[in-house]
Short mmCIF file of C-alpha atoms in Angstrom, two decimals:
data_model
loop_
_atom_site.label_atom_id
_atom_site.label_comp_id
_atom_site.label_asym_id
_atom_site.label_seq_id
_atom_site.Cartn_x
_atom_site.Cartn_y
_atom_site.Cartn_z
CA UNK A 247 -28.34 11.75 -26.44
CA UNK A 248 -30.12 9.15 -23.99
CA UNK A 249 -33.73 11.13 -22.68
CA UNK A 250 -33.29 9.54 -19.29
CA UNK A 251 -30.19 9.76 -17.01
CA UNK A 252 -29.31 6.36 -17.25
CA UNK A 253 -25.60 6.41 -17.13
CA UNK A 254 -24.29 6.09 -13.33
CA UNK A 255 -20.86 7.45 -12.35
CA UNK A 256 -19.17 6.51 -8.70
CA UNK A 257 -16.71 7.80 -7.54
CA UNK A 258 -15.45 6.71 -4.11
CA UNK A 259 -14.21 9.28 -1.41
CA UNK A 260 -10.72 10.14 -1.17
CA UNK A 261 -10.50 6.27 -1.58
CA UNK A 262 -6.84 5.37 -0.18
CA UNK A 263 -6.67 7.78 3.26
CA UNK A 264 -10.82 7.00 3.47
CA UNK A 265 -9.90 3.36 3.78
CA UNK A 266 -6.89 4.48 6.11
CA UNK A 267 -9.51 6.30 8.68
CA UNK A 268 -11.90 3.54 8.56
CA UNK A 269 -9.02 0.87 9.78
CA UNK A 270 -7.22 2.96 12.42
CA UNK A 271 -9.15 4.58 14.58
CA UNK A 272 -6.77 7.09 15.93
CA UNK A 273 -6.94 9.06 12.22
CA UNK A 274 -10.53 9.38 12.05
CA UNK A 275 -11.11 13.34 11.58
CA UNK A 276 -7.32 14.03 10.98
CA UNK A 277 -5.17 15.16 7.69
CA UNK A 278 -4.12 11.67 6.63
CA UNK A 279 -1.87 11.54 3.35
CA UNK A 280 -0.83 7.91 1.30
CA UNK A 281 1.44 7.70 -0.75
CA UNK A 282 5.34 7.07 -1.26
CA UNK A 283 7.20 8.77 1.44
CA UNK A 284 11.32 8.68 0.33
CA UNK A 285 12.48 11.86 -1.55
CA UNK A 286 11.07 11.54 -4.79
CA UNK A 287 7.57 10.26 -3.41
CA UNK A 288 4.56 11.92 -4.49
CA UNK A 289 0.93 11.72 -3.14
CA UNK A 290 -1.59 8.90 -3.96
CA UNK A 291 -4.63 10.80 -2.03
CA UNK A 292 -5.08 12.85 0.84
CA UNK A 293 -7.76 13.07 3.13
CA UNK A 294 -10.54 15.95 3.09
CA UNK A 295 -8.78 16.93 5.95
CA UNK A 296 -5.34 17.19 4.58
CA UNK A 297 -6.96 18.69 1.48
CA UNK A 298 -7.60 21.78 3.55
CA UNK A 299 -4.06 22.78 3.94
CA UNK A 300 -3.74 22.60 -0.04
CA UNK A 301 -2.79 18.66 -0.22
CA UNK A 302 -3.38 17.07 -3.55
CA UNK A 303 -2.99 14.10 -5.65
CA UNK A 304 -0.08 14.09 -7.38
CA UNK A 305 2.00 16.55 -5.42
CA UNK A 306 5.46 16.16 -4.25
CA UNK A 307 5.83 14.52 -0.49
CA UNK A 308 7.75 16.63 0.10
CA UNK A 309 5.47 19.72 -0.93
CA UNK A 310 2.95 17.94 1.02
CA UNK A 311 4.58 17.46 4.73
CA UNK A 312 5.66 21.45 4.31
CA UNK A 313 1.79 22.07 3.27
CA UNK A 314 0.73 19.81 6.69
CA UNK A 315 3.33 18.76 9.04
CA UNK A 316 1.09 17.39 11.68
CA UNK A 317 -0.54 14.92 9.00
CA UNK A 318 -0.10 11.53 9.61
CA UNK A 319 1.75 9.85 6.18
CA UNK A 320 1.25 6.51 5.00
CA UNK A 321 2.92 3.89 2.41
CA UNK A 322 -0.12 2.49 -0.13
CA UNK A 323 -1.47 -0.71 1.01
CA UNK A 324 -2.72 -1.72 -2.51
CA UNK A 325 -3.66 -5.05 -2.20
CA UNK A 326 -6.01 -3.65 0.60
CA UNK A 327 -7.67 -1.27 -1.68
CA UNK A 328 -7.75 -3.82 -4.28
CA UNK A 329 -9.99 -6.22 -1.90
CA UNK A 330 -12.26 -3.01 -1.04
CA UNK A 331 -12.45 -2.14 -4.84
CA UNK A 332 -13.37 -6.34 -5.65
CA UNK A 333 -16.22 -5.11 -3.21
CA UNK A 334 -17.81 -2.07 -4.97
CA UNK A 335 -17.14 -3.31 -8.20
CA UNK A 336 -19.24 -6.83 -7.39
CA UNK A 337 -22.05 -4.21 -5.99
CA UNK A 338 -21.77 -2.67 -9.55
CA UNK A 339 -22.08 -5.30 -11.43
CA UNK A 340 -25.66 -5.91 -9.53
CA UNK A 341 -26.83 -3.28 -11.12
CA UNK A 342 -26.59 -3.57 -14.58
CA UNK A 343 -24.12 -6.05 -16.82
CA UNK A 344 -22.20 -3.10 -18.77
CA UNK A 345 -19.66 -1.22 -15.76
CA UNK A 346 -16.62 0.02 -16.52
CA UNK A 347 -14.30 0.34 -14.01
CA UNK A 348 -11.61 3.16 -14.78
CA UNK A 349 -9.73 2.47 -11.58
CA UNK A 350 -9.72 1.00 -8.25
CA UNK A 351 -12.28 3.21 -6.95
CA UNK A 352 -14.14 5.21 -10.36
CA UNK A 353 -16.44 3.45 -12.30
CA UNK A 354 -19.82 4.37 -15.13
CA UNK A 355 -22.36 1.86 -15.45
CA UNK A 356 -25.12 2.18 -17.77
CA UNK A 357 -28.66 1.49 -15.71
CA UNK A 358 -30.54 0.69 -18.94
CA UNK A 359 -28.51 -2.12 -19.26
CA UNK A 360 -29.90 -3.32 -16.38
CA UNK A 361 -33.11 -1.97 -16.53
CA UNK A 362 -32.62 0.15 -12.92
CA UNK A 363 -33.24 3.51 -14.73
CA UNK A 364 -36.38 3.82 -16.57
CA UNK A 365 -37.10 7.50 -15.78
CA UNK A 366 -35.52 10.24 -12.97
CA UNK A 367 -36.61 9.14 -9.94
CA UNK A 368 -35.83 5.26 -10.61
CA UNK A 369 -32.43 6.49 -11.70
CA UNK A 370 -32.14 8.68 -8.16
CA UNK A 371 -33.89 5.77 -6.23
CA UNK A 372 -31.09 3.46 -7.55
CA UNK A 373 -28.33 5.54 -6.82
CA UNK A 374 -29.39 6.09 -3.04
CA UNK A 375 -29.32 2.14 -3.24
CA UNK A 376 -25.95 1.77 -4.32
CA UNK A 377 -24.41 4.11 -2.23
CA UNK A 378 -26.21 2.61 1.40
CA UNK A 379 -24.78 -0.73 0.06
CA UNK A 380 -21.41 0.35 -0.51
CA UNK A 381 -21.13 2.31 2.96
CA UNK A 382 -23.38 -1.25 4.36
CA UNK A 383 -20.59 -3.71 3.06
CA UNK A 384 -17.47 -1.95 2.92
CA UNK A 385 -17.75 0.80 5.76
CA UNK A 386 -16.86 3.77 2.93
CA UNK A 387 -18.68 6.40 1.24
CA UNK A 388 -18.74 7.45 -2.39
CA UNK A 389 -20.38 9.58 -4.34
CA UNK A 390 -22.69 9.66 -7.73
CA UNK A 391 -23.63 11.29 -10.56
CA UNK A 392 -26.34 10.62 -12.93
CA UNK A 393 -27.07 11.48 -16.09
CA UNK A 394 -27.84 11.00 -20.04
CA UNK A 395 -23.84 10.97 -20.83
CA UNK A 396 -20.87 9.71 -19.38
CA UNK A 397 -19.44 13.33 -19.79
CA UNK A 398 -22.34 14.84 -17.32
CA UNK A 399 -22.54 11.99 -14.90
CA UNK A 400 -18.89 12.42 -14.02
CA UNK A 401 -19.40 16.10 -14.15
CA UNK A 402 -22.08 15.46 -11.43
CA UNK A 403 -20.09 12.99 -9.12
CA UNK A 404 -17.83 15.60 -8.68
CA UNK A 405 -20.40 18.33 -7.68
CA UNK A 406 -21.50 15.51 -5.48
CA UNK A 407 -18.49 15.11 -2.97
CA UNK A 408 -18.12 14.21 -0.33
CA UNK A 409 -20.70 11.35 0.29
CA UNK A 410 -23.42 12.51 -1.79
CA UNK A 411 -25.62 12.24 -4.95
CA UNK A 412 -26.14 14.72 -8.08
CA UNK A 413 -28.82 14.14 -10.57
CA UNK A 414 -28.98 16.09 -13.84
CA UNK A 415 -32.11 16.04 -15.56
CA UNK A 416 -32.26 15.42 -19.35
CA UNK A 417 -32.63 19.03 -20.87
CA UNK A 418 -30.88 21.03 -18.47
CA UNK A 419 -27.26 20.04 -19.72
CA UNK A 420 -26.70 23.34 -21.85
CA UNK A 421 -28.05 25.43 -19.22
CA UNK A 422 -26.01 23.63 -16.42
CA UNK A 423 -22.59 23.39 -18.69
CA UNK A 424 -22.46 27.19 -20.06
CA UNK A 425 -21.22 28.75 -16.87
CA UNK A 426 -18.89 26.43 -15.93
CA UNK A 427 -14.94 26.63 -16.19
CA UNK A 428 -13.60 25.34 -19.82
CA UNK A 429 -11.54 22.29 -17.42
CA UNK A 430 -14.34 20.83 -16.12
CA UNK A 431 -14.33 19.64 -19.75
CA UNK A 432 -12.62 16.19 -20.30
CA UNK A 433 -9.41 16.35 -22.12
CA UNK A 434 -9.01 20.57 -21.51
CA UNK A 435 -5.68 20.38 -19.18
CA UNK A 436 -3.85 23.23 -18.23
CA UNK A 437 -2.12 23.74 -21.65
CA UNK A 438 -5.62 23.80 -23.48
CA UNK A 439 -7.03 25.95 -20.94
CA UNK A 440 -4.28 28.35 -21.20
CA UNK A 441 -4.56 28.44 -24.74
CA UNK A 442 -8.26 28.96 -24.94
CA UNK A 443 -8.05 31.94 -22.25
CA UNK A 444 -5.55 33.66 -24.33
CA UNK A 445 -8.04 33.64 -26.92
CA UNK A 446 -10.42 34.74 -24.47
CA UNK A 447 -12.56 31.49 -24.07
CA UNK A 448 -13.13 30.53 -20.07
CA UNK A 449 -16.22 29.05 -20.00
CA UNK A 450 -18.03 26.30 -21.76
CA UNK A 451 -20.69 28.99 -23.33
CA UNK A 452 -17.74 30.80 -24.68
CA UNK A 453 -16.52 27.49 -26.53
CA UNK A 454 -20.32 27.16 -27.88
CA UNK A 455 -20.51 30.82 -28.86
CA UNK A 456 -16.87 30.61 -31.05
CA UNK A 457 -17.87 27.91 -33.21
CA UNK A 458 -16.49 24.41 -34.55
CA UNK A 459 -13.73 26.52 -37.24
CA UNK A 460 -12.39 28.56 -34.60
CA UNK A 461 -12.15 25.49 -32.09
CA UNK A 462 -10.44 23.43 -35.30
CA UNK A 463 -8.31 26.62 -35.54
CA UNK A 464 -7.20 27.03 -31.92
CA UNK A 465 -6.66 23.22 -30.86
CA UNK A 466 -6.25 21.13 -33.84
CA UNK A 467 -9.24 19.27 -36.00
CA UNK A 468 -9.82 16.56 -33.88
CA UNK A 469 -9.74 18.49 -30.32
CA UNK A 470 -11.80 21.18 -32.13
CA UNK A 471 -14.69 18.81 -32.94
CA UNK A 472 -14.86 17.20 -29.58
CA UNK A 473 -14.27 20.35 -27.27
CA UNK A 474 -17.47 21.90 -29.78
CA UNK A 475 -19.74 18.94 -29.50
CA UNK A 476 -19.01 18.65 -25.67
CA UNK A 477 -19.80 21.82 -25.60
CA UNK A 478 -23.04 21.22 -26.74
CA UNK A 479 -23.46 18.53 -24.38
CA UNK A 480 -22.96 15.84 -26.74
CA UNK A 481 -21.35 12.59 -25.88
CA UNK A 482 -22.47 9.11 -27.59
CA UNK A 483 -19.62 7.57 -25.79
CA UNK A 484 -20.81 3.76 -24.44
CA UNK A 485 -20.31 2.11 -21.36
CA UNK A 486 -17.70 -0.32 -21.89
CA UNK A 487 -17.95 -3.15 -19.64
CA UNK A 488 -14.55 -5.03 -20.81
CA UNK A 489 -11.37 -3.46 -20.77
CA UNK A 490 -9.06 -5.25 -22.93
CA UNK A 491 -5.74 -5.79 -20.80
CA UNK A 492 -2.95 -5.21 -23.47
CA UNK A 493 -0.41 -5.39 -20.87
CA UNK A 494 0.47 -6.36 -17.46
CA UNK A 495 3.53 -4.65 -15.63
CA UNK A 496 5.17 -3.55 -12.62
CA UNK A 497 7.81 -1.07 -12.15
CA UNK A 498 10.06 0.73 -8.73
CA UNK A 499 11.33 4.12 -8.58
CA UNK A 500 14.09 4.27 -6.07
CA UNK A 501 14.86 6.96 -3.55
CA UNK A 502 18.85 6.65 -4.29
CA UNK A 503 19.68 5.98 -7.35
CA UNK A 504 21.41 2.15 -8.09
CA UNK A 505 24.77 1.94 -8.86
CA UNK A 506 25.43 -1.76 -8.10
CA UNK A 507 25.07 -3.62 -11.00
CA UNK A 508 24.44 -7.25 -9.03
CA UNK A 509 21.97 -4.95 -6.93
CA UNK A 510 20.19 -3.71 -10.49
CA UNK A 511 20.01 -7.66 -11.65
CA UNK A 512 18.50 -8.43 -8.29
CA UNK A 513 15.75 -5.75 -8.29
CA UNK A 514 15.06 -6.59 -12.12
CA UNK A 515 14.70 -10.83 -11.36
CA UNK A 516 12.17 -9.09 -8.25
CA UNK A 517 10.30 -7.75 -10.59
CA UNK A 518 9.92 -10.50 -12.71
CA UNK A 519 8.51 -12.71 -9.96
CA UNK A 520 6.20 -9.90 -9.20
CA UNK A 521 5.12 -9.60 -13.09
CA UNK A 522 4.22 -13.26 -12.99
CA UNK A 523 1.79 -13.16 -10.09
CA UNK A 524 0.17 -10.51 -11.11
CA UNK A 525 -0.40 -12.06 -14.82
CA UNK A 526 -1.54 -15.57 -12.75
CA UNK A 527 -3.77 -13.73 -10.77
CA UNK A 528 -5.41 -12.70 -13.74
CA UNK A 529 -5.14 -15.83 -15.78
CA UNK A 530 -3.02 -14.42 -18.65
CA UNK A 531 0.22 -15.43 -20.07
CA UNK A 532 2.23 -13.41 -22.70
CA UNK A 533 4.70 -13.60 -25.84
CA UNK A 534 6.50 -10.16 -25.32
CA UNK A 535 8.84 -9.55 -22.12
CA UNK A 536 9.89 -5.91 -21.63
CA UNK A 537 12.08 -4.36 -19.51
CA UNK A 538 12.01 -0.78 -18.93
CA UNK A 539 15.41 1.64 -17.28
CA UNK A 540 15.22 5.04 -16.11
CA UNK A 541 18.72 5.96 -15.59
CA UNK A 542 20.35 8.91 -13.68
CA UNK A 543 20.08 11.64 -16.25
CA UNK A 544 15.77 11.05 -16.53
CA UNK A 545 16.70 8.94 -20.43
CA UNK A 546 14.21 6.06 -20.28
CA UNK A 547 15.43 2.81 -22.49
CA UNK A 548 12.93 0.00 -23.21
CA UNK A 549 13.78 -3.15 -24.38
CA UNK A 550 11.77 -6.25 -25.45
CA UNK A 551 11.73 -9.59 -26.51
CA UNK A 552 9.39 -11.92 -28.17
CA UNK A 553 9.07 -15.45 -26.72
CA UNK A 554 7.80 -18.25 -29.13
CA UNK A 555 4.78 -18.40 -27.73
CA UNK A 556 2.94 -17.03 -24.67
CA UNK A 557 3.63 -18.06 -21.25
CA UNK A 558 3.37 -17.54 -17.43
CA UNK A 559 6.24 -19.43 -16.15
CA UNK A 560 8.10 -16.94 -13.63
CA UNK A 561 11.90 -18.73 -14.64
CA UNK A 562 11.12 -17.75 -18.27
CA UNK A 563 10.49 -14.00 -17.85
CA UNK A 564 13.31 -14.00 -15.09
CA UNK A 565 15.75 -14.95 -17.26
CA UNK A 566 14.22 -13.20 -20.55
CA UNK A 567 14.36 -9.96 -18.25
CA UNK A 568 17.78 -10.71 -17.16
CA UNK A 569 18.90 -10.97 -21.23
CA UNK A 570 17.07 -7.45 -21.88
CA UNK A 571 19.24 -5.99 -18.75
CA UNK A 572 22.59 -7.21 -20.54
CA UNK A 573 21.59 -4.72 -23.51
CA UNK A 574 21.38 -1.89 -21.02
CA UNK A 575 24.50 0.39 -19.81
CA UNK A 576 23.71 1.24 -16.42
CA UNK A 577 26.40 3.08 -15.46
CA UNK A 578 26.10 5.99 -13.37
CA UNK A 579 23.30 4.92 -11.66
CA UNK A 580 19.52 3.69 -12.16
CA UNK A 581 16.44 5.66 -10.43
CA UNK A 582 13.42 3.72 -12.05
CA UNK A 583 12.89 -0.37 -13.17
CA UNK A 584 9.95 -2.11 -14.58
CA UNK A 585 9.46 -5.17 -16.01
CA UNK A 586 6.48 -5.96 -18.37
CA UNK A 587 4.60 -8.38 -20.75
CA UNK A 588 2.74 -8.04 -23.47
CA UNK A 589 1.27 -9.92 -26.44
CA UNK A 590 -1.45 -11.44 -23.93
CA UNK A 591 -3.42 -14.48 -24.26
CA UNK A 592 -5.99 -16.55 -21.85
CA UNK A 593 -3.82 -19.39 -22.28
CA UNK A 594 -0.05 -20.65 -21.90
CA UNK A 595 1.24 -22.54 -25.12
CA UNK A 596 4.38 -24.25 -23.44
CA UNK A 597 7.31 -24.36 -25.98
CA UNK A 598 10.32 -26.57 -25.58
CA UNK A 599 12.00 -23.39 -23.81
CA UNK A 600 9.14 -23.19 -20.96
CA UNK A 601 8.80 -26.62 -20.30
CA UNK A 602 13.17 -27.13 -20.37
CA UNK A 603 13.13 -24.40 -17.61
CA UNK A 604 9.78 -25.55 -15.42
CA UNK A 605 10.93 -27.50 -12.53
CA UNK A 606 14.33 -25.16 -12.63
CA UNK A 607 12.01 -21.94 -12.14
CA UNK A 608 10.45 -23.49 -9.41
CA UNK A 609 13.53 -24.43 -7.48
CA UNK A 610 14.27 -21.10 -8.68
CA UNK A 611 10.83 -19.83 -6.58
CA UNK A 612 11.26 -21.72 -3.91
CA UNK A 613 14.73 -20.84 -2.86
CA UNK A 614 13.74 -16.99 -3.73
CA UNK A 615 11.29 -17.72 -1.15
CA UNK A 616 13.55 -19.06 1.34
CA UNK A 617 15.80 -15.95 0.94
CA UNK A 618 12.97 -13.45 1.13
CA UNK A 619 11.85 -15.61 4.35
CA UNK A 620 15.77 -15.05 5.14
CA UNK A 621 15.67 -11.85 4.71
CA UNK A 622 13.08 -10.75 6.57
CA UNK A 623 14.15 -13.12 9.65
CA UNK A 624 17.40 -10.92 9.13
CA UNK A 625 17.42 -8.07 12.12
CA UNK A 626 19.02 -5.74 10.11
CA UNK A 627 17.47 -6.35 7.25
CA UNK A 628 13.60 -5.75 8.46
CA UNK A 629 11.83 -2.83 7.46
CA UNK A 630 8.40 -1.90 8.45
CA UNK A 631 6.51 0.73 6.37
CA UNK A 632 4.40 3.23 8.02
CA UNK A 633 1.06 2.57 8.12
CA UNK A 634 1.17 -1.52 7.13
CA UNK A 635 -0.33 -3.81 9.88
CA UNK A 636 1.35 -6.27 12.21
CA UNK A 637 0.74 -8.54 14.84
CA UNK A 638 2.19 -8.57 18.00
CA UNK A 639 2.58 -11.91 20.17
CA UNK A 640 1.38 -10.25 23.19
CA UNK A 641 -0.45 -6.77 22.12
CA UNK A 642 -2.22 -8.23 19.24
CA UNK A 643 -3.24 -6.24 15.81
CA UNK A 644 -1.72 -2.78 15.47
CA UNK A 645 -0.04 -0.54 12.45
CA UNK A 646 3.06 1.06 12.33
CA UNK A 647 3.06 4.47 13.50
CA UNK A 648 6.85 4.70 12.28
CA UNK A 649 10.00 3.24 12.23
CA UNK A 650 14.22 4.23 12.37
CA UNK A 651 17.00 3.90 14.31
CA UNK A 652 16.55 0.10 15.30
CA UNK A 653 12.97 1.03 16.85
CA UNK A 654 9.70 0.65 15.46
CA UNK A 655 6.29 2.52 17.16
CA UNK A 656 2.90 0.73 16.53
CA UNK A 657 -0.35 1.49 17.74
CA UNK A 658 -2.29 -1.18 18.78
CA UNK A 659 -5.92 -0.42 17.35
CA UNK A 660 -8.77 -2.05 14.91
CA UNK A 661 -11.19 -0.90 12.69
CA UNK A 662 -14.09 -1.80 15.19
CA UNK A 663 -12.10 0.27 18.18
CA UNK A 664 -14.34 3.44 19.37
CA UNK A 665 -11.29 5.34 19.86
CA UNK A 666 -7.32 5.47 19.46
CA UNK A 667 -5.56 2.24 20.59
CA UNK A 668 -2.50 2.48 23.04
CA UNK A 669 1.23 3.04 20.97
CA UNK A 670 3.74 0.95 22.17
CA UNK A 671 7.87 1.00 20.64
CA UNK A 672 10.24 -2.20 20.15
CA UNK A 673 13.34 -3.03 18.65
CA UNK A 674 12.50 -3.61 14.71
CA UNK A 675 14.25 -7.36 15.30
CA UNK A 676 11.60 -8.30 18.48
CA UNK A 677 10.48 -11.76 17.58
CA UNK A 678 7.26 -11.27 19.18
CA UNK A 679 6.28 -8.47 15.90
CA UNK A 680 5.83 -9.22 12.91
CA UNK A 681 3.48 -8.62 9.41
CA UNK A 682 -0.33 -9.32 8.86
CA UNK A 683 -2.76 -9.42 6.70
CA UNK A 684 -5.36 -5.99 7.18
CA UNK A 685 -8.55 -6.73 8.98
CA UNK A 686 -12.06 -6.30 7.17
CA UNK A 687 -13.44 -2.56 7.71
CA UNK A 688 -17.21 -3.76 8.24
CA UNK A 689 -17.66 -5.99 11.56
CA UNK A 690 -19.36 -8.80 11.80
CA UNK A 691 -22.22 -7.67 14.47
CA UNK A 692 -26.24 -7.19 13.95
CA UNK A 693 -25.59 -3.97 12.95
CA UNK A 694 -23.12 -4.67 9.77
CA UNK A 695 -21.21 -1.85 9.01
CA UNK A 696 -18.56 0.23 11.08
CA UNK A 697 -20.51 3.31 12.44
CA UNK A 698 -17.78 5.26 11.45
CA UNK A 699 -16.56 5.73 7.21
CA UNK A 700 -13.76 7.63 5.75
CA UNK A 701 -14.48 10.56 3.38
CA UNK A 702 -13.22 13.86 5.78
CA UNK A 703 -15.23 12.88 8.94
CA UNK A 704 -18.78 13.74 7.58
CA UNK A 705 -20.89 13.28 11.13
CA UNK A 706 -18.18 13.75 13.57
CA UNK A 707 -18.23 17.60 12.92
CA UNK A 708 -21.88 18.18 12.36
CA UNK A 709 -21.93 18.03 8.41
CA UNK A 710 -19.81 18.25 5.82
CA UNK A 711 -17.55 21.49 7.15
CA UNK A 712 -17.10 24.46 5.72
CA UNK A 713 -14.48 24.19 3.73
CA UNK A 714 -16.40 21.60 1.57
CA UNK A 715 -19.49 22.76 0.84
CA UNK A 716 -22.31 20.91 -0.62
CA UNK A 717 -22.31 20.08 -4.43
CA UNK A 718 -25.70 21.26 -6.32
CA UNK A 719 -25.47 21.99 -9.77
CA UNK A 720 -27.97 24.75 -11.31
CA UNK A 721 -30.27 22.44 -13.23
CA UNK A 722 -29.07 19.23 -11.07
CA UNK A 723 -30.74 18.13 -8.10
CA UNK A 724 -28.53 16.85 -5.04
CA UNK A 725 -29.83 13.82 -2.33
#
């Protein structure tokens, strides 16, 4: 165990519907909820505000709008969060060489690394840093825990929330962990923690006081010896700061099941193009393609095949994906597809195959293109998802408010707006509408950032509000 708290842990604030306050201004202080919004949608992450009413990650939509009605709902803009997340991570990476980033918006990084942690208050000094820099260049909040393990500093980012920091000082983890619930230890879901409880272990001293046999006993050997030695607060666990990709995929679940069978080969060869940019974008190419079926009845088939050597050319996959599909009865309907590759390397080894079907796959693109670009020119074919930005010829940037019946609401607002923007409704085919690109949350004036951040409207209620209250650990200290 480290003798300074060197390990950082950031987590950002309700990091989707945080980002979704910051842009429109007409949601700041209100129950926002992301996430997919047909029948079978669940939630991404709801707002502090929506969180009040019992909305969490993870739950049903439809649980969710019966929790809070009045909340506004939102489809994910992911390659938005991505660009914040390309942010943070870059302000990370300032810090110290060794950050591991376990999502778009949760990360450790080890200080030492980087020599920004050399005793307690260096370590808190550093922290306060990080988090006026991430509010200063991408108008968010997030919070952070340090201390000696990765184990504790998570521990602490959560105590931290919303929009604040939690220190735990080397030597006060046994005291701090005994009284705490047996979840708030990683790997202790609800199955482990109903198990211990029926054995009469709820808290963390209670795991300490029944010993490494009884722990082997109750949860298996290898459970057993980490539940014990985390109960001990030990964890020698490293900061990782690469990741190896093994895989890169993508995947739909549909809100009516497919029956069409030209439909399902359409959605799979989608897929495949989709796959491919994504691999590009992160300079891989692969020997493995694999497709992956979820059919009517919830049975899951995978299939796969190995190429002769890796590659990144979109006609390939397309028609090694549409191979995989010919093995696959879909009859009766499909709910989920996915389309994958595997076997990755840094490089593209064209074979005979790849370099037969390279100027066909990009006709191939290009007239994909041109029927996408159809597509969407089509009036009956548009679709506009709630919550997406658009640009109007005459009313300028706005975001769908929502959409049905051959009419489509959009409130005309920015990020740097002081208040809600005017709503307006057209037909979904007006010419004068159509998509854009999200604008940056931070403006460009003297003062840098948006004086507003997401996070459940910290400042614009005086504090943090009741209902969260603020995190300090016994044995922590809190900014």
């Amino acid at each position: 165990m480290r003798t300074a708290p060197t390990i950082l842990h950031l987590d950002m604030d309700a990091f989707f519907a945080s980002a979704e306050q910051a842009s429109k201004p007409s949601l700041r202080g209100k129950a926002v909820v992301v996430g997919g919004l047909g029948p079978r949608g669940v939630v991404a992450t709801a707002s502090y505000e929506a969180r009040v009413f019992g909305v969490n990650s993870a739950m049903p939509m439809a649980q969710a709008r019966r929790l809070a009605p009045n909340a506004a709902y939102l489809v994910p803009r992911f390659g938005f969060y991505r660009s914040i997340s390309e942010q943070v991570m870059a302000l990370l990476r300032e810090l110290s060489p060794l950050v591991e980033p376990l999502s778009l918006d949760e990360a450790f990084v080890d200080l030492e690394a980087g020599g920004a942690a050399r005793d307690a208050e260096a370590a808190q000094v550093t922290g306060e840093r990080l988090r006026a820099d991430i509010r200063a260049v991408t108008g968010l909040t997030g919070s952070v825990g340090l201390a000696a393990s990765k184990m504790l500093a998570k521990i602490a980012s959560e105590r931290a929330k919303p929009d604040g920091l939690v220190l735990i000082e080397p030597g006060t983890e046994r005291a701090l962990l005994g009284p705490l619930s047996v979840r708030t230890l990683p790997g202790v879901g609800p199955a482990t923690g109903d198990h211990l409880r029926r054995a009469g272990i709820t808290t963390v001293d209670e795991i300490a006081e029944a010993g490494e046999d009884e722990l082997v006993r109750l949860v298996g050997k290898a459970h057993g010896h980490a539940l014990y030695a985390m109960a001990l607060a030990h964890d020698e666990r490293p900061v990782v700061a690469e990741r190896e990709t093994k895989s890169v995929s993508v995947e739909d679940t549909y809100d009516v099941d497919i029956h069409d069978r030209t439909r399902v080969g359409l959605e799979v060869q989608r897929l495949a193009d989709r796959c491919v940019r994504r691999l590009r974008g992160a300079g891989l190419s692969g020997r493995t393609i694999v497709l992956k079926v979820r059919r009517y009845d919830f049975s899951t088939l995978t299939r796969s095949e190995t190429l002769r050597g890796p590659t990144d050319d979109p006609g390939v996959v397309r028609e090694a994906a549409a191979r995989l599909l010919d093995s696959v009865d879909t009859t009766g309907g499909v709910r989920l597809l996915g389309v994958g590759v595997s076997g990755l390397a840094d490089y593209t080894q064209e074979d005979l195959f790849a370099q037969a079907a390279g100027e066909r796959a990009e006709l191939l693109e290009e007239e994909h293109a041109e029927e996408e670009s159809e597509e969407r020119a089509a009036p009956a074919e548009r679709h506009w998802a709630a919550g997406h930005d658009v640009r109007h010829a005459g009313f300028g940037h706005g975001w769908v408010q929502g959409s049905g019946l051959g009419r489509v609401t959009v409130r005309f607002e920015t990020p740097e707006d002081s208040g809600p923007g005017r709503v307006r409704t057209f037909r979904t085919d007006d010419p004068e509408l159509e998509s854009a690109e999200p604008l940056p949350l931070v403006g460009r004036g003297p003062e840098g950032a948006l004086p507003l951040v997401g996070g459940g409207g910290e400042g614009r209620s005086g504090g943090r509000g009741s209902e969260v209250p603020p995190a300090v650990m016994p044995g922590a200290s809190a900014s």
